Amino acid sequence: MGPLPSVFGMALATGTGRRPSTLTTLWRSTVGKKAAMAVSGVVMLLYLVFHMLGNLKVFFGPGELNGYAAWLRTVGEPFLRYGWFLWIARCALLAAVVVHGVAAYQLSRRDLRARPQKYLHQRRQASYATRTMRWGGVILALFIVWHILDLTTLTVNPRGEPGHPYQNIVASFSTWYGGGIYCVAMLALGLHVRHGFWSAAQTLGVNNPRRDRTLKICANLLALVLTIGFLSVPVAVMIGVVH
Amino acid sequence: MNLTLRIWRQTGPDAPGALTRYQVSGISPEMSFLEMLDTLNEELILTGEQPIAFDHDCREGICGACGMVINGQAHGPERTTTCQLHMRHFRDGDTIDVEPWRAAAFPVVKDLVVDRSAFDRIIGSGGYITAPTGSAPEAHATPVPKEAADLAFEHAECIGCGACVAACPNGSAMLFTAAKVVHLNALPQGAPERATRTRSMVATMDAEGFGGCTNTGECATACPKGIPLSGISLLNRDFLRRA
Ligand code: SF4
Ligand code: FES
């Protein structure tokens, strides 16, 4: 809607004519901020599905995975220069992570302020996935930093050979901490997606009583498939299937 | 029945409060929870103590005044209002904790009484239609589709009790606001002001210091009138479409 005052809502309109822009209105309200979280979450979720599928190439040998990684840099050529596609994807993902994180931080602070005094008679509330959204999100954020240092910049990777992701993956997952951190993070991811996917549908207003069950089943399936898909790689390295 | 009660006592808005222990005896299972408190108050008055302050009015489950958190649950173990909760749901010898609604937007006035006027201000910012309606119109003057009528009625059942806010870990008023917005937006009479109503009521809800919705669903579980969680999805949709 434009800046014109609504014909019907005159008596309800609170301001004097000019309203702030739609995006400002959205970001300032709890409902809009949640929508920003939902949209950025869905963007990350889509990325994760492709990331997970790409990871499975590890099971078909070093040539297959390394070739795939090299191909990713050539996507869009000759329109895009070598490596540009990857950088565009990284920028979009960074934007999604930042929006998601900032909105989560601001909303969490508001939520804690809205309930300053806890009940003395405590009762367990909501499902485990729902209760762990905030800490699960923090764990995932820390993991992303580790993950980039490990397998993108290769800063902390025990092998750290550029252009050889297969060998770097095997080297990382062969250490107890490399495999351990990854597995814990993927379990956190599963829980986060389980509540997050359904919650995003509810927040964006696409949920209704008829769809509710289907959406919940989809959320569980998506969480399960992502977790198993991602976990399969470190587990395969640890039991020696991939070496 | 003999019971031990631990009730939140607080002499005024800024006074410190604490759970205070009381013994009541001779409670019959047919009594309502409020009648049980009346019995205790009569004893307190006889011994010269201040009776426990709690809100109540209709005592038939329609005014929404009688809010209190019983053993960590809004309105206690049954899905009903405190005035309609009967002592047969407790056992002889039980210890029962009673606390006021806890939310920054619902400050404690005294003991179990909280100030819920934040709800009135949300209603005041759009929970009505501005057209003068006069006396009750002829029923068929404005045709209402059956589905819309059912949706509106389901949400119009909200009695403004505040159990949703009390139960929400974020002290969020989304279920209440959704009930009001969906009720009016669903009907032809409410349709013209849909956009301004939705925007305005959400803005007031945020300004009153309620938390955001994290889709935990505690509100709908606690709501004595069965306002469905899907109402929040409908509110989100209307807000996002009309922001
Ligand atoms: S939505 Fe339910 S719990 Fe909330 S105020 Fe209305 S009746 Fe009470
Ligand atoms: S006293 Fe009116 S609803 Fe309980």
Coordinates of C-alpha atoms and ligand atoms in Angstrom, one line a residue:
Chain A
M1 CA 0.0 0.0 0.0
G2 CA 1.2 3.5 -0.8
P3 CA 1.4 6.5 1.5
L4 CA -2.2 7.4 0.7
P5 CA -4.4 7.1 3.7
S6 CA -6.9 4.3 3.5
V7 CA -10.4 5.5 2.7
F8 CA -12.0 3.1 5.1
G9 CA -9.6 3.1 8.0
M10 CA -9.6 6.9 8.7
A11 CA -11.1 6.5 12.1
L12 CA -8.6 3.7 13.0
A13 CA -5.5 5.3 11.6
T14 CA -3.3 6.5 14.4
G15 CA -0.6 8.5 12.6
T16 CA -1.0 11.8 10.8
G17 CA -0.8 10.9 7.1
R18 CA 2.7 9.6 6.3
R19 CA 3.4 6.1 7.4
P20 CA 7.0 4.7 7.6
S21 CA 7.9 2.4 4.7
T22 CA 6.5 -1.1 4.5
L23 CA 9.9 -2.6 5.3
T24 CA 10.4 -0.4 8.3
T25 CA 6.9 -1.2 9.6
L26 CA 7.7 -4.9 9.1
W27 CA 11.1 -4.9 10.8
R28 CA 9.8 -2.8 13.8
S29 CA 6.9 -5.2 14.5
T30 CA 7.4 -8.6 16.2
V31 CA 5.3 -10.2 13.5
G32 CA 7.3 -8.7 10.6
K33 CA 10.6 -9.5 12.3
K34 CA 9.5 -13.1 12.7
A35 CA 8.7 -13.1 9.0
A36 CA 12.2 -11.9 8.3
M37 CA 13.5 -14.8 10.4
A38 CA 11.2 -17.3 8.6
V39 CA 12.3 -16.1 5.1
S40 CA 16.0 -16.1 5.9
G41 CA 15.5 -19.5 7.5
V42 CA 13.9 -20.9 4.4
V43 CA 16.7 -19.6 2.3
M44 CA 19.3 -21.3 4.5
L45 CA 17.2 -24.5 4.5
L46 CA 17.1 -24.6 0.7
Y47 CA 20.9 -24.1 0.7
L48 CA 21.3 -27.0 3.2
V49 CA 19.3 -29.4 1.0
F50 CA 21.7 -28.8 -1.9
H51 CA 24.7 -28.8 0.4
M52 CA 23.7 -32.2 1.8
L53 CA 23.1 -33.7 -1.6
G54 CA 26.5 -32.4 -2.8
N55 CA 28.2 -33.9 0.3
L56 CA 26.9 -37.4 -0.7
K57 CA 29.4 -37.4 -3.6
V58 CA 32.0 -38.3 -1.1
F59 CA 30.7 -41.8 -1.3
F60 CA 31.8 -42.0 -5.0
G61 CA 35.4 -41.2 -4.5
P62 CA 37.8 -38.3 -4.5
G63 CA 37.5 -37.7 -8.2
E64 CA 33.8 -37.2 -8.1
L65 CA 33.7 -34.9 -5.0
N66 CA 36.7 -32.8 -6.0
G67 CA 35.4 -32.5 -9.6
Y68 CA 32.0 -31.3 -8.2
A69 CA 33.7 -28.8 -6.0
A70 CA 35.7 -27.4 -9.0
W71 CA 32.6 -27.3 -11.1
L72 CA 30.8 -25.2 -8.5
R73 CA 33.3 -22.4 -9.3
T74 CA 32.5 -22.5 -13.0
V75 CA 28.7 -22.3 -12.7
G76 CA 27.2 -19.5 -14.8
E77 CA 30.2 -19.2 -17.1
P78 CA 30.7 -17.5 -19.5
F79 CA 28.1 -15.0 -18.1
L80 CA 29.7 -15.1 -14.7
R81 CA 33.4 -15.1 -14.2
Y82 CA 35.1 -18.1 -12.6
G83 CA 34.2 -18.3 -8.9
W84 CA 31.6 -15.6 -9.0
F85 CA 28.6 -17.9 -8.6
L86 CA 30.1 -19.1 -5.3
W87 CA 30.7 -15.6 -4.1
I88 CA 27.1 -14.6 -4.9
A89 CA 25.8 -17.6 -3.0
R90 CA 28.1 -16.8 -0.1
C91 CA 26.9 -13.2 0.0
A92 CA 23.2 -14.3 0.0
L93 CA 23.9 -16.8 2.7
L94 CA 25.8 -14.2 4.8
A95 CA 22.8 -11.9 4.5
A96 CA 20.4 -14.6 5.5
V97 CA 22.5 -15.6 8.5
V98 CA 22.8 -11.9 9.6
V99 CA 19.1 -11.2 9.3
H100 CA 18.2 -14.4 11.1
G101 CA 20.7 -13.8 13.9
V102 CA 19.9 -10.2 14.5
A103 CA 16.2 -10.7 14.4
A104 CA 16.5 -13.7 16.8
Y105 CA 18.7 -11.7 19.2
Q106 CA 16.3 -8.7 19.2
L107 CA 13.2 -10.9 19.6
S108 CA 14.8 -12.9 22.4
R109 CA 15.7 -9.8 24.3
R110 CA 12.1 -8.6 24.0
D111 CA 10.7 -12.0 25.0
L112 CA 12.9 -12.1 28.1
R113 CA 11.9 -8.6 29.1
A114 CA 8.2 -9.5 28.6
R115 CA 8.4 -12.2 31.3
P116 CA 10.7 -10.6 34.0
Q117 CA 9.5 -12.8 36.8
K118 CA 9.4 -16.5 36.4
Y119 CA 6.9 -18.8 38.0
L120 CA 8.0 -20.3 41.2
H121 CA 6.1 -23.5 40.4
Q122 CA 8.0 -24.5 37.3
R123 CA 6.5 -26.9 34.8
R124 CA 8.2 -28.4 31.7
Q125 CA 6.9 -26.6 28.6
A126 CA 6.7 -27.3 24.9
S127 CA 8.8 -29.9 23.0
Y128 CA 12.5 -30.3 23.3
A129 CA 13.1 -28.9 19.8
T130 CA 11.0 -25.8 20.7
R131 CA 12.8 -25.2 23.9
T132 CA 16.2 -25.5 22.4
M133 CA 15.7 -23.1 19.5
R134 CA 17.8 -20.3 21.0
W135 CA 20.8 -22.3 22.3
G136 CA 20.6 -24.5 19.3
G137 CA 20.9 -21.4 17.1
V138 CA 23.9 -20.2 19.1
I139 CA 25.5 -23.7 18.7
L140 CA 24.9 -23.6 15.0
A141 CA 26.3 -20.1 14.6
L142 CA 29.5 -21.2 16.4
F143 CA 29.6 -24.3 14.3
I144 CA 29.4 -22.3 11.0
V145 CA 32.5 -20.3 12.1
W146 CA 34.4 -23.5 12.8
H147 CA 33.1 -25.2 9.7
I148 CA 34.4 -22.3 7.4
L149 CA 37.7 -22.3 9.2
D150 CA 38.0 -26.0 8.8
L151 CA 36.9 -26.7 5.2
T152 CA 36.7 -23.3 3.4
T153 CA 39.7 -21.3 4.5
L154 CA 41.4 -24.5 5.8
T155 CA 42.8 -22.6 8.7
V156 CA 42.2 -25.3 11.3
N157 CA 42.1 -28.2 8.9
P158 CA 44.7 -30.9 9.8
R159 CA 45.6 -31.3 6.1
G160 CA 44.5 -28.1 4.5
E161 CA 45.2 -28.7 0.9
P162 CA 43.4 -26.2 -1.4
G163 CA 41.5 -27.8 -4.2
H164 CA 41.3 -31.2 -2.5
P165 CA 38.1 -31.1 -0.4
Y166 CA 37.8 -34.9 -0.3
Q167 CA 41.2 -35.3 1.4
N168 CA 40.5 -32.3 3.7
I169 CA 37.1 -33.8 4.7
V170 CA 38.7 -37.2 5.5
A171 CA 41.5 -35.5 7.5
S172 CA 39.1 -33.4 9.5
F173 CA 36.6 -36.2 10.3
S174 CA 39.5 -38.5 11.2
T175 CA 40.2 -36.4 14.3
W176 CA 38.0 -37.0 17.3
Y177 CA 37.2 -33.3 17.7
G178 CA 36.5 -32.7 14.0
G179 CA 34.0 -35.6 13.8
G180 CA 32.6 -34.8 17.2
I181 CA 31.9 -31.1 16.7
Y182 CA 30.3 -31.9 13.3
C183 CA 28.0 -34.6 14.7
V184 CA 26.8 -32.5 17.7
A185 CA 26.1 -29.6 15.3
M186 CA 24.1 -31.8 13.0
L187 CA 21.9 -33.1 15.8
A188 CA 21.4 -29.5 16.8
L189 CA 20.5 -28.7 13.2
G190 CA 17.9 -31.5 13.1
L191 CA 16.2 -30.1 16.2
H192 CA 16.4 -26.6 14.9
V193 CA 14.8 -27.5 11.5
R194 CA 12.2 -29.6 13.2
H195 CA 10.6 -26.7 15.0
G196 CA 11.9 -24.0 12.5
F197 CA 10.3 -25.3 9.4
W198 CA 6.8 -25.6 10.9
S199 CA 7.2 -22.4 12.7
A200 CA 8.2 -20.6 9.5
A201 CA 5.0 -21.8 7.9
Q202 CA 3.0 -20.5 10.9
T203 CA 4.8 -17.2 10.9
L204 CA 4.3 -16.6 7.2
G205 CA 0.6 -17.4 7.5
V206 CA 0.6 -20.4 5.3
N207 CA -0.5 -22.8 8.0
N208 CA -4.1 -23.7 8.7
P209 CA -5.8 -26.5 10.6
R210 CA -6.1 -28.7 7.5
R211 CA -2.4 -28.3 6.6
D212 CA -1.0 -28.4 10.1
R213 CA -0.4 -32.2 10.2
T214 CA 1.2 -32.3 6.8
L215 CA 3.5 -29.4 7.6
K216 CA 4.5 -31.1 10.9
I217 CA 5.3 -34.3 9.0
C218 CA 7.2 -32.4 6.4
A219 CA 9.2 -30.7 9.1
N220 CA 10.1 -34.0 10.8
L221 CA 11.0 -35.6 7.5
L222 CA 13.1 -32.7 6.4
A223 CA 14.9 -32.6 9.8
L224 CA 15.5 -36.4 9.6
V225 CA 16.7 -36.4 6.0
L226 CA 19.1 -33.5 6.5
T227 CA 20.5 -34.9 9.8
I228 CA 21.0 -38.4 8.4
G229 CA 22.4 -37.1 5.1
F230 CA 24.9 -34.8 6.8
L231 CA 25.8 -37.3 9.5
S232 CA 26.5 -40.1 7.0
V233 CA 29.8 -38.4 5.9
P234 CA 31.6 -38.2 9.3
V235 CA 30.2 -41.6 10.3
A236 CA 31.5 -43.1 7.1
V237 CA 34.9 -41.6 7.7
M238 CA 35.0 -42.7 11.3
I239 CA 34.1 -46.3 10.5
G240 CA 36.5 -46.4 7.6
V241 CA 34.0 -46.7 4.7
V242 CA 35.4 -43.4 3.3
H243 CA 39.2 -43.0 3.6
Chain B
M1 CA -10.6 -32.3 51.9
N2 CA -7.6 -30.9 53.7
L3 CA -5.2 -28.8 51.6
T4 CA -2.0 -26.9 52.0
L5 CA -1.9 -23.8 49.9
R6 CA 1.1 -21.7 49.0
I7 CA -0.3 -18.4 47.7
W8 CA 1.5 -15.4 46.4
R9 CA 1.0 -12.5 48.7
Q10 CA 2.0 -8.9 47.8
T11 CA 0.6 -5.9 49.5
G12 CA 0.9 -3.5 46.5
P13 CA 2.4 -3.0 43.0
D14 CA 5.8 -2.1 44.2
A15 CA 5.9 -4.2 47.4
P16 CA 8.0 -7.4 47.4
G17 CA 5.9 -10.5 47.4
A18 CA 6.4 -14.1 48.5
L19 CA 4.5 -17.5 48.6
T20 CA 2.8 -17.8 51.9
R21 CA 1.6 -21.1 53.3
Y22 CA -2.0 -21.7 54.5
Q23 CA -3.9 -24.7 55.6
V24 CA -7.6 -25.2 54.7
S25 CA -9.8 -27.9 55.9
G26 CA -13.4 -29.0 55.3
I27 CA -13.2 -28.4 51.5
S28 CA -15.8 -30.3 49.6
P29 CA -14.9 -31.7 46.1
E30 CA -18.0 -29.9 44.7
M31 CA -16.6 -26.5 45.6
S32 CA -15.0 -24.4 42.9
F33 CA -11.4 -23.2 43.3
L34 CA -12.7 -19.7 44.0
E35 CA -15.1 -21.0 46.7
M36 CA -12.2 -22.8 48.3
L37 CA -10.4 -19.4 48.4
D38 CA -13.5 -17.8 49.8
T39 CA -13.5 -20.3 52.6
L40 CA -9.8 -19.5 53.3
N41 CA -10.5 -15.8 53.2
E42 CA -13.4 -16.1 55.7
E43 CA -11.0 -17.7 58.1
L44 CA -8.3 -15.1 57.5
I45 CA -10.9 -12.3 58.1
L46 CA -11.9 -13.9 61.4
T47 CA -8.3 -14.1 62.6
G48 CA -7.8 -10.4 61.6
E49 CA -5.6 -11.1 58.6
Q50 CA -5.8 -9.4 55.2
P51 CA -7.9 -11.7 52.9
I52 CA -6.3 -12.8 49.7
A53 CA -7.1 -10.5 46.8
F54 CA -8.2 -12.2 43.6
D55 CA -10.2 -11.1 40.6
H56 CA -13.6 -12.6 39.9
D57 CA -16.9 -11.5 38.6
C58 CA -19.3 -13.8 36.7
R59 CA -18.1 -17.1 38.3
E60 CA -19.6 -18.9 35.3
G61 CA -16.6 -18.9 32.9
I62 CA -17.6 -16.0 30.7
C63 CA -16.0 -12.8 32.0
G64 CA -12.4 -13.8 32.1
A65 CA -11.6 -12.1 35.4
C66 CA -10.5 -15.0 37.5
G67 CA -7.0 -15.5 36.3
M68 CA -4.4 -17.2 38.4
V69 CA -1.7 -19.7 37.9
I70 CA -2.3 -22.9 39.8
N71 CA 0.6 -25.3 40.1
G72 CA 2.4 -23.6 37.2
Q73 CA -0.7 -23.9 34.9
A74 CA -2.9 -21.0 33.9
H75 CA -6.3 -21.7 35.5
G76 CA -5.0 -24.9 36.9
P77 CA -5.1 -28.5 35.7
E78 CA -8.3 -28.4 33.7
R79 CA -8.9 -26.5 30.5
T80 CA -11.3 -24.0 32.0
T81 CA -11.5 -20.9 34.0
T82 CA -10.6 -20.9 37.7
C83 CA -14.2 -20.3 38.7
Q84 CA -15.2 -23.4 36.8
L85 CA -12.4 -25.5 38.2
H86 CA -13.7 -27.8 40.8
M87 CA -11.8 -29.2 43.8
R88 CA -12.5 -32.8 42.8
H89 CA -9.5 -32.4 40.4
F90 CA -7.3 -32.2 43.5
R91 CA -6.6 -34.8 46.1
D92 CA -6.9 -34.7 49.9
G93 CA -3.6 -33.6 51.3
D94 CA -2.4 -31.9 48.1
T95 CA -0.1 -28.9 48.3
I96 CA -1.3 -26.3 45.7
D97 CA 0.8 -23.3 44.5
V98 CA -1.1 -20.2 43.4
E99 CA 0.6 -17.3 41.7
P100 CA -0.6 -14.3 39.7
W101 CA -0.3 -14.0 35.9
R102 CA 3.4 -13.2 35.2
A103 CA 4.0 -10.7 32.4
A104 CA 5.6 -7.3 32.2
A105 CA 2.5 -6.0 30.5
F106 CA 0.3 -7.4 33.4
P107 CA 1.7 -5.7 36.5
V108 CA 0.6 -7.2 39.8
V109 CA -1.8 -4.9 41.7
K110 CA -2.2 -7.0 44.8
D111 CA -1.7 -10.7 45.7
L112 CA -3.3 -12.5 42.7
V113 CA -4.8 -9.5 41.0
V114 CA -3.0 -8.2 37.9
D115 CA -3.8 -5.1 35.7
R116 CA -4.9 -6.4 32.4
S117 CA -5.7 -3.0 30.9
A118 CA -3.1 -3.6 28.2
F119 CA -5.7 -5.9 26.6
D120 CA -8.2 -3.0 26.7
R121 CA -5.8 -0.8 24.9
I122 CA -5.3 -3.5 22.2
I123 CA -9.0 -3.7 21.7
G124 CA -9.2 0.1 21.8
S125 CA -6.8 0.3 18.8
G126 CA -9.0 -1.6 16.4
G127 CA -11.1 -4.3 18.0
Y128 CA -14.4 -2.9 16.8
I129 CA -16.0 -1.6 13.7
T130 CA -16.5 2.1 13.3
A131 CA -19.8 2.1 11.5
P132 CA -22.7 3.0 13.8
T133 CA -24.7 -0.2 14.0
G134 CA -27.7 1.0 15.9
S135 CA -29.9 -1.8 17.3
A136 CA -29.6 -5.4 16.2
P137 CA -30.0 -5.6 12.5
E138 CA -32.3 -8.0 10.7
A139 CA -30.4 -11.3 10.6
H140 CA -30.3 -11.6 6.8
A141 CA -29.6 -8.0 5.9
T142 CA -25.9 -8.8 5.5
P143 CA -25.3 -12.4 4.3
V144 CA -22.4 -14.1 6.0
P145 CA -21.0 -17.2 4.4
K146 CA -21.2 -20.2 6.8
E147 CA -17.5 -20.7 6.8
A148 CA -16.8 -17.1 7.7
A149 CA -19.5 -17.2 10.4
D150 CA -17.9 -20.3 12.0
L151 CA -14.4 -18.8 11.9
A152 CA -15.6 -15.6 13.4
F153 CA -17.5 -17.3 16.1
E154 CA -14.7 -19.7 17.0
H155 CA -12.5 -16.6 17.6
A156 CA -15.1 -14.5 19.2
E157 CA -15.2 -16.9 22.1
C158 CA -12.2 -15.2 23.6
I159 CA -13.0 -13.8 27.0
G160 CA -9.8 -11.7 27.4
C161 CA -8.8 -13.7 30.4
G162 CA -5.0 -13.5 29.7
A163 CA -4.3 -17.1 30.2
C164 CA -2.5 -17.2 26.9
V165 CA -0.1 -14.5 28.0
A166 CA 0.4 -16.1 31.4
A167 CA 1.2 -19.5 29.8
C168 CA 3.5 -18.2 27.1
P169 CA 7.2 -18.4 28.0
N170 CA 7.6 -15.0 26.2
G171 CA 4.5 -13.3 27.7
S172 CA 3.2 -12.9 24.2
A173 CA -0.4 -11.7 23.5
M174 CA -0.5 -13.1 20.0
L175 CA -3.4 -15.5 20.7
F176 CA -5.5 -12.9 22.2
T177 CA -4.8 -10.3 19.5
A178 CA -5.3 -13.0 16.8
A179 CA -8.7 -14.0 18.3
K180 CA -9.9 -10.3 18.1
V181 CA -8.4 -9.6 14.7
V182 CA -9.6 -12.9 13.1
H183 CA -13.1 -12.5 14.6
L184 CA -13.7 -9.1 13.0
N185 CA -11.7 -9.6 9.8
A186 CA -13.7 -12.7 9.0
L187 CA -17.0 -10.9 8.8
P188 CA -18.3 -8.6 6.1
Q189 CA -18.9 -5.9 8.6
G190 CA -15.3 -6.0 9.7
A191 CA -13.8 -6.3 6.2
P192 CA -13.4 -2.6 5.2
E193 CA -11.2 -1.9 8.2
R194 CA -9.1 -5.1 7.9
A195 CA -5.8 -3.5 7.0
T196 CA -5.8 -0.6 9.6
R197 CA -7.2 -2.9 12.3
T198 CA -4.6 -5.5 11.9
R199 CA -1.7 -3.0 11.7
S200 CA -3.0 -1.0 14.6
M201 CA -3.7 -3.8 17.0
V202 CA -0.3 -5.5 16.3
A203 CA 1.4 -2.1 16.9
T204 CA -0.4 -1.6 20.2
M205 CA 0.3 -5.2 21.2
D206 CA 4.1 -4.6 20.6
A207 CA 4.0 -1.2 22.3
E208 CA 2.4 -2.7 25.4
G209 CA 5.6 -4.7 26.0
F210 CA 4.2 -8.2 25.2
G211 CA 6.8 -10.7 23.9
G212 CA 6.9 -12.1 20.4
C213 CA 5.4 -15.4 19.3
T214 CA 7.8 -18.4 19.1
N215 CA 5.1 -20.8 18.2
T216 CA 5.5 -22.9 21.3
G217 CA 1.7 -23.4 21.4
E218 CA 1.5 -23.0 25.2
C219 CA -1.2 -20.3 24.7
A220 CA -3.7 -22.5 22.8
T221 CA -3.2 -25.3 25.3
A222 CA -4.0 -23.0 28.2
C223 CA -6.9 -21.1 26.6
P224 CA -10.1 -22.0 28.4
K225 CA -12.1 -21.1 25.3
G226 CA -10.2 -23.2 22.8
I227 CA -9.0 -20.4 20.6
P228 CA -6.9 -22.4 18.0
L229 CA -3.2 -21.8 17.4
S230 CA -4.1 -21.5 13.7
G231 CA -5.6 -18.1 14.5
I232 CA -2.1 -16.8 14.9
S233 CA -1.2 -18.0 11.4
L234 CA -4.3 -16.1 10.1
L235 CA -3.3 -12.9 12.0
N236 CA 0.3 -13.2 10.5
R237 CA -1.1 -13.6 7.0
D238 CA -3.4 -10.6 7.4
F239 CA -0.6 -8.5 8.8
L240 CA 2.0 -9.5 6.2
R241 CA -0.5 -8.9 3.4
R242 CA -1.5 -5.5 4.7
A243 CA 1.7 -4.1 6.1
Ligands
SF4_1 S1 -7.2 -16.2 23.7 FE1 -8.0 -17.7 25.2 S2 -6.5 -17.5 26.9 FE2 -6.2 -15.7 25.6 S3 -7.4 -14.1 26.5 FE3 -8.7 -15.1 24.9 S4 -9.8 -16.7 26.0 FE4 -8.1 -16.1 27.4
FES2 S1 -15.1 -15.3 37.3 FE1 -15.8 -14.8 35.2 S2 -14.7 -16.3 34.1 FE2 -14.2 -16.8 36.1

